[in-house]
Amino acid sequence: MSTALLSVQKLSSGYGASAVLRDVSFDIAKGEIFVVLGKNGMGKSTLVKTIMGFVRPTGGTVLFNSKVVTGVQPHLMSRLGVAHAPQEHTLFTDLSVEDNLKVGVPTDQLFQKRLGAIELVFPRMLERLKQRAGTLSGGEQKMLLMSRALIAEPKLMLIDEISEGLQPAMVDRMSETLVKIRDELNIAVILVEQNLNFALSIANRYAVLKLGEIVDHGVADSHTSVKRLSGHLMI
């Protein structure tokens, strides 16, 4: 595997006195999809929030492009090339799709230049630029969340539970989109998921998070034991 784009080394974090992550370690290569699987409450969202800088680590190291970024603030992580599409809807629902996409893009000229990536993977968003974000369907709002991350021209996208609540046809569409982001734009993805079939269908590698620790990991291919992984995700 090529030199790691992101290296997480013995990362621990939590909220106040409550520890959530414990000594989590993994590497992400450029242009790969790495899936973090696990039930609710296992620390998946805390992991991406800690990498992104929303939650301060209590131990360990995060390297991005061989540079130490442990505890770096979110806006600085964004400048370095890390984008976050959170599980929580953080759209400005009273604003247009266009205005939501322009958040964080400094000039109209740069915005127009970056629309090419959106057109490649989410052409529907360009048809909805003047539409109020709150009137989009649930699936379209998730497309907008990902588009807002994508327009920052990231090297790495952190995507949290994107399939949650989507109809099967939209899940299939998300699968195709994520593969296109990886293969055509060469953007690496950390995908937090509970939907095992969706996740493994597009992943290069996976890790299972349980009570804040990685309990299983491997290459996602035809030899992957879906039965074993399903056991980790059972209530």
PDB file of C-alpha atoms in Angstrom:
ATOM      1  CA  MET A   1       0.000   0.000   0.000  1.00  0.00           C
ATOM      2  CA  SER A   2       1.167   3.532  -0.712  1.00  0.00           C
ATOM      3  CA  THR A   3       2.254   5.967   1.977  1.00  0.00           C
ATOM      4  CA  ALA A   4      -0.680   6.713   4.269  1.00  0.00           C
ATOM      5  CA  LEU A   5      -2.698   9.844   3.632  1.00  0.00           C
ATOM      6  CA  LEU A   6      -4.095   9.622   7.176  1.00  0.00           C
ATOM      7  CA  SER A   7      -2.535   7.752  10.061  1.00  0.00           C
ATOM      8  CA  VAL A   8      -4.419   7.348  13.349  1.00  0.00           C
ATOM      9  CA  GLN A   9      -2.181   6.055  16.131  1.00  0.00           C
ATOM     10  CA  LYS A  10      -3.535   4.926  19.509  1.00  0.00           C
ATOM     11  CA  LEU A  11      -6.203   7.638  19.444  1.00  0.00           C
ATOM     12  CA  SER A  12      -8.330   8.090  22.559  1.00  0.00           C
ATOM     13  CA  SER A  13     -11.023  10.680  23.244  1.00  0.00           C
ATOM     14  CA  GLY A  14     -14.313  11.257  25.004  1.00  0.00           C
ATOM     15  CA  TYR A  15     -16.578  13.806  26.623  1.00  0.00           C
ATOM     16  CA  GLY A  16     -15.552  15.141  30.010  1.00  0.00           C
ATOM     17  CA  ALA A  17     -14.769  12.196  32.280  1.00  0.00           C
ATOM     18  CA  SER A  18     -16.468   9.755  29.902  1.00  0.00           C
ATOM     19  CA  ALA A  19     -13.965   7.872  27.710  1.00  0.00           C
ATOM     20  CA  VAL A  20     -15.356   6.832  24.306  1.00  0.00           C
ATOM     21  CA  LEU A  21     -12.386   5.910  22.098  1.00  0.00           C
ATOM     22  CA  ARG A  22      -9.556   3.748  23.405  1.00  0.00           C
ATOM     23  CA  ASP A  23      -6.252   3.361  21.536  1.00  0.00           C
ATOM     24  CA  VAL A  24      -7.740   3.298  18.012  1.00  0.00           C
ATOM     25  CA  SER A  25      -5.157   2.844  15.227  1.00  0.00           C
ATOM     26  CA  PHE A  26      -5.466   2.581  11.436  1.00  0.00           C
ATOM     27  CA  ASP A  27      -4.090   4.080   8.223  1.00  0.00           C
ATOM     28  CA  ILE A  28      -5.876   5.392   5.115  1.00  0.00           C
ATOM     29  CA  ALA A  29      -4.209   5.405   1.707  1.00  0.00           C
ATOM     30  CA  LYS A  30      -4.867   7.996  -0.968  1.00  0.00           C
ATOM     31  CA  GLY A  31      -7.951   7.197  -3.035  1.00  0.00           C
ATOM     32  CA  GLU A  32      -9.400   4.388  -0.918  1.00  0.00           C
ATOM     33  CA  ILE A  33     -12.684   3.887   0.907  1.00  0.00           C
ATOM     34  CA  PHE A  34     -12.209   2.790   4.506  1.00  0.00           C
ATOM     35  CA  VAL A  35     -15.410   1.785   6.299  1.00  0.00           C
ATOM     36  CA  VAL A  36     -15.876   2.000  10.063  1.00  0.00           C
ATOM     37  CA  LEU A  37     -18.647  -0.401  11.071  1.00  0.00           C
ATOM     38  CA  GLY A  38     -20.443  -0.687  14.380  1.00  0.00           C
ATOM     39  CA  LYS A  39     -23.700  -0.354  16.268  1.00  0.00           C
ATOM     40  CA  ASN A  40     -24.995   2.910  17.675  1.00  0.00           C
ATOM     41  CA  GLY A  41     -23.044   4.145  20.671  1.00  0.00           C
ATOM     42  CA  MET A  42     -19.823   2.333  19.807  1.00  0.00           C
ATOM     43  CA  GLY A  43     -17.825   5.516  19.134  1.00  0.00           C
ATOM     44  CA  LYS A  44     -17.995   5.768  15.321  1.00  0.00           C
ATOM     45  CA  SER A  45     -19.166   9.378  15.152  1.00  0.00           C
ATOM     46  CA  THR A  46     -16.824  10.342  17.980  1.00  0.00           C
ATOM     47  CA  LEU A  47     -13.966   8.922  15.920  1.00  0.00           C
ATOM     48  CA  VAL A  48     -14.595  11.138  12.891  1.00  0.00           C
ATOM     49  CA  LYS A  49     -15.313  14.149  15.102  1.00  0.00           C
ATOM     50  CA  THR A  50     -12.015  13.611  16.894  1.00  0.00           C
ATOM     51  CA  ILE A  51     -10.118  13.348  13.610  1.00  0.00           C
ATOM     52  CA  MET A  52     -11.856  16.500  12.350  1.00  0.00           C
ATOM     53  CA  GLY A  53     -11.105  18.411  15.549  1.00  0.00           C
ATOM     54  CA  PHE A  54     -14.604  18.782  16.999  1.00  0.00           C
ATOM     55  CA  VAL A  55     -13.683  16.513  19.919  1.00  0.00           C
ATOM     56  CA  ARG A  56     -10.287  16.918  21.558  1.00  0.00           C
ATOM     57  CA  PRO A  57      -8.243  13.728  21.894  1.00  0.00           C
ATOM     58  CA  THR A  58      -7.048  12.571  25.313  1.00  0.00           C
ATOM     59  CA  GLY A  59      -4.250  10.496  23.844  1.00  0.00           C
ATOM     60  CA  GLY A  60      -2.652   9.321  20.635  1.00  0.00           C
ATOM     61  CA  THR A  61      -1.641  10.979  17.384  1.00  0.00           C
ATOM     62  CA  VAL A  62      -3.277  11.867  14.065  1.00  0.00           C
ATOM     63  CA  LEU A  63      -1.083  12.418  11.009  1.00  0.00           C
ATOM     64  CA  PHE A  64      -2.347  13.850   7.728  1.00  0.00           C
ATOM     65  CA  ASN A  65       0.048  13.892   4.791  1.00  0.00           C
ATOM     66  CA  SER A  66       2.770  12.996   7.330  1.00  0.00           C
ATOM     67  CA  LYS A  67       1.998  16.160   9.345  1.00  0.00           C
ATOM     68  CA  VAL A  68       0.838  15.943  12.970  1.00  0.00           C
ATOM     69  CA  VAL A  69      -2.716  17.332  13.143  1.00  0.00           C
ATOM     70  CA  THR A  70      -3.795  15.977  16.521  1.00  0.00           C
ATOM     71  CA  GLY A  71      -6.371  18.345  18.012  1.00  0.00           C
ATOM     72  CA  VAL A  72      -6.185  20.829  15.136  1.00  0.00           C
ATOM     73  CA  GLN A  73      -9.367  22.934  14.872  1.00  0.00           C
ATOM     74  CA  PRO A  74     -11.976  21.954  12.236  1.00  0.00           C
ATOM     75  CA  HIS A  75     -11.531  25.024  10.002  1.00  0.00           C
ATOM     76  CA  LEU A  76      -7.804  24.343   9.821  1.00  0.00           C
ATOM     77  CA  MET A  77      -8.400  20.663   9.022  1.00  0.00           C
ATOM     78  CA  SER A  78     -10.650  21.827   6.190  1.00  0.00           C
ATOM     79  CA  ARG A  79      -7.875  24.034   4.811  1.00  0.00           C
ATOM     80  CA  LEU A  80      -5.513  21.058   4.890  1.00  0.00           C
ATOM     81  CA  GLY A  81      -7.915  19.037   2.747  1.00  0.00           C
ATOM     82  CA  VAL A  82     -10.216  17.145   5.122  1.00  0.00           C
ATOM     83  CA  ALA A  83     -13.991  17.554   4.676  1.00  0.00           C
ATOM     84  CA  HIS A  84     -16.782  16.338   6.944  1.00  0.00           C
ATOM     85  CA  ALA A  85     -20.321  15.297   5.999  1.00  0.00           C
ATOM     86  CA  PRO A  86     -21.912  14.760   9.439  1.00  0.00           C
ATOM     87  CA  GLN A  87     -24.762  12.464  10.428  1.00  0.00           C
ATOM     88  CA  GLU A  88     -26.646  15.439  11.834  1.00  0.00           C
ATOM     89  CA  HIS A  89     -28.238  17.642   9.183  1.00  0.00           C
ATOM     90  CA  THR A  90     -26.305  20.903   9.339  1.00  0.00           C
ATOM     91  CA  LEU A  91     -27.849  22.556   6.290  1.00  0.00           C
ATOM     92  CA  PHE A  92     -29.174  26.097   6.266  1.00  0.00           C
ATOM     93  CA  THR A  93     -32.683  25.021   5.343  1.00  0.00           C
ATOM     94  CA  ASP A  94     -33.983  28.549   4.692  1.00  0.00           C
ATOM     95  CA  LEU A  95     -31.196  29.261   2.207  1.00  0.00           C
ATOM     96  CA  SER A  96     -30.895  28.038  -1.364  1.00  0.00           C
ATOM     97  CA  VAL A  97     -28.833  25.046  -2.434  1.00  0.00           C
ATOM     98  CA  GLU A  98     -26.398  27.482  -4.023  1.00  0.00           C
ATOM     99  CA  ASP A  99     -25.968  29.497  -0.826  1.00  0.00           C
ATOM    100  CA  ASN A 100     -25.394  26.297   1.160  1.00  0.00           C
ATOM    101  CA  LEU A 101     -22.686  25.251  -1.289  1.00  0.00           C
ATOM    102  CA  LYS A 102     -21.009  28.665  -1.143  1.00  0.00           C
ATOM    103  CA  VAL A 103     -20.380  28.395   2.603  1.00  0.00           C
ATOM    104  CA  GLY A 104     -16.618  28.348   2.995  1.00  0.00           C
ATOM    105  CA  VAL A 105     -15.870  29.110  -0.675  1.00  0.00           C
ATOM    106  CA  PRO A 106     -14.191  32.527  -0.646  1.00  0.00           C
ATOM    107  CA  THR A 107     -15.126  33.861  -4.120  1.00  0.00           C
ATOM    108  CA  ASP A 108     -17.822  33.389  -6.762  1.00  0.00           C
ATOM    109  CA  GLN A 109     -15.110  32.685  -9.325  1.00  0.00           C
ATOM    110  CA  LEU A 110     -13.740  29.825  -7.247  1.00  0.00           C
ATOM    111  CA  PHE A 111     -17.273  28.562  -6.626  1.00  0.00           C
ATOM    112  CA  GLN A 112     -17.969  28.354 -10.363  1.00  0.00           C
ATOM    113  CA  LYS A 113     -14.682  26.570 -10.938  1.00  0.00           C
ATOM    114  CA  ARG A 114     -15.432  23.962  -8.296  1.00  0.00           C
ATOM    115  CA  LEU A 115     -18.928  23.172  -9.561  1.00  0.00           C
ATOM    116  CA  GLY A 116     -17.358  20.729 -12.022  1.00  0.00           C
ATOM    117  CA  ALA A 117     -16.838  18.140  -9.283  1.00  0.00           C
ATOM    118  CA  ILE A 118     -20.467  18.513  -8.184  1.00  0.00           C
ATOM    119  CA  GLU A 119     -21.662  18.123 -11.766  1.00  0.00           C
ATOM    120  CA  LEU A 120     -19.658  14.907 -12.087  1.00  0.00           C
ATOM    121  CA  VAL A 121     -21.115  13.136  -9.069  1.00  0.00           C
ATOM    122  CA  PHE A 122     -24.306  15.047  -8.140  1.00  0.00           C
ATOM    123  CA  PRO A 123     -25.665  16.645 -11.343  1.00  0.00           C
ATOM    124  CA  ARG A 124     -29.078  16.961  -9.694  1.00  0.00           C
ATOM    125  CA  MET A 125     -27.690  19.576  -7.323  1.00  0.00           C
ATOM    126  CA  LEU A 126     -26.946  21.890 -10.241  1.00  0.00           C
ATOM    127  CA  GLU A 127     -30.595  21.624 -11.274  1.00  0.00           C
ATOM    128  CA  ARG A 128     -31.613  22.641  -7.739  1.00  0.00           C
ATOM    129  CA  LEU A 129     -29.252  25.587  -7.160  1.00  0.00           C
ATOM    130  CA  LYS A 130     -32.030  28.128  -6.667  1.00  0.00           C
ATOM    131  CA  GLN A 131     -34.270  25.804  -4.648  1.00  0.00           C
ATOM    132  CA  ARG A 132     -34.535  26.258  -0.889  1.00  0.00           C
ATOM    133  CA  ALA A 133     -32.555  23.501   0.838  1.00  0.00           C
ATOM    134  CA  GLY A 134     -35.382  22.739   3.262  1.00  0.00           C
ATOM    135  CA  THR A 135     -37.680  21.727   0.398  1.00  0.00           C
ATOM    136  CA  LEU A 136     -35.337  18.992  -0.883  1.00  0.00           C
ATOM    137  CA  SER A 137     -36.179  15.355  -0.265  1.00  0.00           C
ATOM    138  CA  GLY A 138     -34.277  13.490   2.438  1.00  0.00           C
ATOM    139  CA  GLY A 139     -32.019  11.855  -0.132  1.00  0.00           C
ATOM    140  CA  GLU A 140     -31.355  15.158  -1.875  1.00  0.00           C
ATOM    141  CA  GLN A 141     -30.449  16.807   1.425  1.00  0.00           C
ATOM    142  CA  LYS A 142     -27.831  14.118   1.976  1.00  0.00           C
ATOM    143  CA  MET A 143     -26.548  14.763  -1.545  1.00  0.00           C
ATOM    144  CA  LEU A 144     -26.260  18.432  -0.607  1.00  0.00           C
ATOM    145  CA  LEU A 145     -24.340  17.600   2.578  1.00  0.00           C
ATOM    146  CA  MET A 146     -21.861  15.572   0.553  1.00  0.00           C
ATOM    147  CA  SER A 147     -21.729  18.217  -2.186  1.00  0.00           C
ATOM    148  CA  ARG A 148     -20.871  20.863   0.395  1.00  0.00           C
ATOM    149  CA  ALA A 149     -17.963  18.692   1.563  1.00  0.00           C
ATOM    150  CA  LEU A 150     -16.915  17.924  -2.001  1.00  0.00           C
ATOM    151  CA  ILE A 151     -16.818  21.548  -3.158  1.00  0.00           C
ATOM    152  CA  ALA A 152     -13.987  22.194  -0.700  1.00  0.00           C
ATOM    153  CA  GLU A 153     -11.787  20.044  -2.987  1.00  0.00           C
ATOM    154  CA  PRO A 154     -10.745  17.684  -0.185  1.00  0.00           C
ATOM    155  CA  LYS A 155      -8.170  14.927  -0.253  1.00  0.00           C
ATOM    156  CA  LEU A 156     -10.156  13.049   2.406  1.00  0.00           C
ATOM    157  CA  MET A 157     -13.889  13.001   3.159  1.00  0.00           C
ATOM    158  CA  LEU A 158     -15.302  11.877   6.513  1.00  0.00           C
ATOM    159  CA  ILE A 159     -18.883  10.692   5.873  1.00  0.00           C
ATOM    160  CA  ASP A 160     -21.140   9.703   8.765  1.00  0.00           C
ATOM    161  CA  GLU A 161     -24.128   7.322   8.293  1.00  0.00           C
ATOM    162  CA  ILE A 162     -25.018   8.588   4.816  1.00  0.00           C
ATOM    163  CA  SER A 163     -27.345   5.626   4.091  1.00  0.00           C
ATOM    164  CA  GLU A 164     -29.475   6.117   7.209  1.00  0.00           C
ATOM    165  CA  GLY A 165     -33.152   6.559   6.348  1.00  0.00           C
ATOM    166  CA  LEU A 166     -32.653   6.241   2.596  1.00  0.00           C
ATOM    167  CA  GLN A 167     -34.737   4.083   0.268  1.00  0.00           C
ATOM    168  CA  PRO A 168     -32.861   1.136  -1.325  1.00  0.00           C
ATOM    169  CA  ALA A 169     -32.721   2.857  -4.730  1.00  0.00           C
ATOM    170  CA  MET A 170     -31.082   5.916  -3.167  1.00  0.00           C
ATOM    171  CA  VAL A 171     -28.619   3.710  -1.249  1.00  0.00           C
ATOM    172  CA  ASP A 172     -27.602   2.170  -4.582  1.00  0.00           C
ATOM    173  CA  ARG A 173     -27.134   5.647  -5.993  1.00  0.00           C
ATOM    174  CA  MET A 174     -24.956   6.622  -3.039  1.00  0.00           C
ATOM    175  CA  SER A 175     -22.837   3.525  -3.655  1.00  0.00           C
ATOM    176  CA  GLU A 176     -22.231   4.574  -7.256  1.00  0.00           C
ATOM    177  CA  THR A 177     -21.455   8.131  -6.161  1.00  0.00           C
ATOM    178  CA  LEU A 178     -18.899   7.130  -3.537  1.00  0.00           C
ATOM    179  CA  VAL A 179     -17.109   4.847  -5.997  1.00  0.00           C
ATOM    180  CA  LYS A 180     -16.993   7.735  -8.483  1.00  0.00           C
ATOM    181  CA  ILE A 181     -15.573  10.065  -5.812  1.00  0.00           C
ATOM    182  CA  ARG A 182     -12.833   7.523  -5.129  1.00  0.00           C
ATOM    183  CA  ASP A 183     -12.074   6.367  -8.662  1.00  0.00           C
ATOM    184  CA  GLU A 184     -12.558   9.531 -10.721  1.00  0.00           C
ATOM    185  CA  LEU A 185     -11.668  12.263  -8.234  1.00  0.00           C
ATOM    186  CA  ASN A 186      -9.083  10.211  -6.298  1.00  0.00           C
ATOM    187  CA  ILE A 187     -10.525  11.320  -2.956  1.00  0.00           C
ATOM    188  CA  ALA A 188     -10.100   9.032   0.037  1.00  0.00           C
ATOM    189  CA  VAL A 189     -13.184   8.363   2.170  1.00  0.00           C
ATOM    190  CA  ILE A 190     -13.744   7.281   5.747  1.00  0.00           C
ATOM    191  CA  LEU A 191     -17.320   6.036   5.775  1.00  0.00           C
ATOM    192  CA  VAL A 192     -19.057   5.443   9.111  1.00  0.00           C
ATOM    193  CA  GLU A 193     -21.845   2.905   8.594  1.00  0.00           C
ATOM    194  CA  GLN A 194     -24.182   0.316  10.083  1.00  0.00           C
ATOM    195  CA  ASN A 195     -25.479  -0.878   6.702  1.00  0.00           C
ATOM    196  CA  LEU A 196     -23.136  -3.809   6.192  1.00  0.00           C
ATOM    197  CA  ASN A 197     -24.064  -4.712   2.613  1.00  0.00           C
ATOM    198  CA  PHE A 198     -23.836  -1.121   1.416  1.00  0.00           C
ATOM    199  CA  ALA A 199     -20.528  -0.543   3.162  1.00  0.00           C
ATOM    200  CA  LEU A 200     -18.764  -3.707   2.028  1.00  0.00           C
ATOM    201  CA  SER A 201     -19.958  -3.290  -1.566  1.00  0.00           C
ATOM    202  CA  ILE A 202     -17.780  -0.193  -1.986  1.00  0.00           C
ATOM    203  CA  ALA A 203     -15.060  -0.476   0.679  1.00  0.00           C
ATOM    204  CA  ASN A 204     -11.417  -1.277   0.087  1.00  0.00           C
ATOM    205  CA  ARG A 205     -10.921  -2.058   3.773  1.00  0.00           C
ATOM    206  CA  TYR A 206     -12.998  -2.065   6.942  1.00  0.00           C
ATOM    207  CA  ALA A 207     -12.702  -1.871  10.720  1.00  0.00           C
ATOM    208  CA  VAL A 208     -15.321  -2.745  13.333  1.00  0.00           C
ATOM    209  CA  LEU A 209     -15.592  -0.449  16.330  1.00  0.00           C
ATOM    210  CA  LYS A 210     -17.039  -1.879  19.542  1.00  0.00           C
ATOM    211  CA  LEU A 211     -17.109   0.042  22.835  1.00  0.00           C
ATOM    212  CA  GLY A 212     -14.539   2.442  21.459  1.00  0.00           C
ATOM    213  CA  GLU A 213     -12.033  -0.192  20.339  1.00  0.00           C
ATOM    214  CA  ILE A 214     -11.314  -1.831  16.974  1.00  0.00           C
ATOM    215  CA  VAL A 215     -12.256  -5.497  17.367  1.00  0.00           C
ATOM    216  CA  ASP A 216     -12.034  -6.609  13.727  1.00  0.00           C
ATOM    217  CA  HIS A 217     -10.481  -5.289  10.529  1.00  0.00           C
ATOM    218  CA  GLY A 218      -9.477  -6.446   7.088  1.00  0.00           C
ATOM    219  CA  VAL A 219      -9.742  -6.154   3.326  1.00  0.00           C
ATOM    220  CA  ALA A 220     -13.286  -5.939   1.939  1.00  0.00           C
ATOM    221  CA  ASP A 221     -13.436  -8.581  -0.797  1.00  0.00           C
ATOM    222  CA  SER A 222     -15.183 -11.827  -1.703  1.00  0.00           C
ATOM    223  CA  HIS A 223     -13.422 -13.589   1.183  1.00  0.00           C
ATOM    224  CA  THR A 224     -14.779 -11.212   3.827  1.00  0.00           C
ATOM    225  CA  SER A 225     -16.878 -13.070   6.391  1.00  0.00           C
ATOM    226  CA  VAL A 226     -20.189 -11.234   6.332  1.00  0.00           C
ATOM    227  CA  LYS A 227     -21.540 -13.629   8.966  1.00  0.00           C
ATOM    228  CA  ARG A 228     -18.740 -12.744  11.387  1.00  0.00           C
ATOM    229  CA  LEU A 229     -19.161  -9.023  10.803  1.00  0.00           C
ATOM    230  CA  SER A 230     -22.914  -9.287  11.191  1.00  0.00           C
ATOM    231  CA  GLY A 231     -22.336 -10.741  14.653  1.00  0.00           C
ATOM    232  CA  HIS A 232     -20.510  -7.579  15.692  1.00  0.00           C
ATOM    233  CA  LEU A 233     -23.466  -5.461  14.585  1.00  0.00           C
ATOM    234  CA  MET A 234     -26.176  -7.436  16.348  1.00  0.00           C
ATOM    235  CA  ILE A 235     -27.969  -5.719  19.233  1.00  0.00           C
TER     236      ILE A 235
END
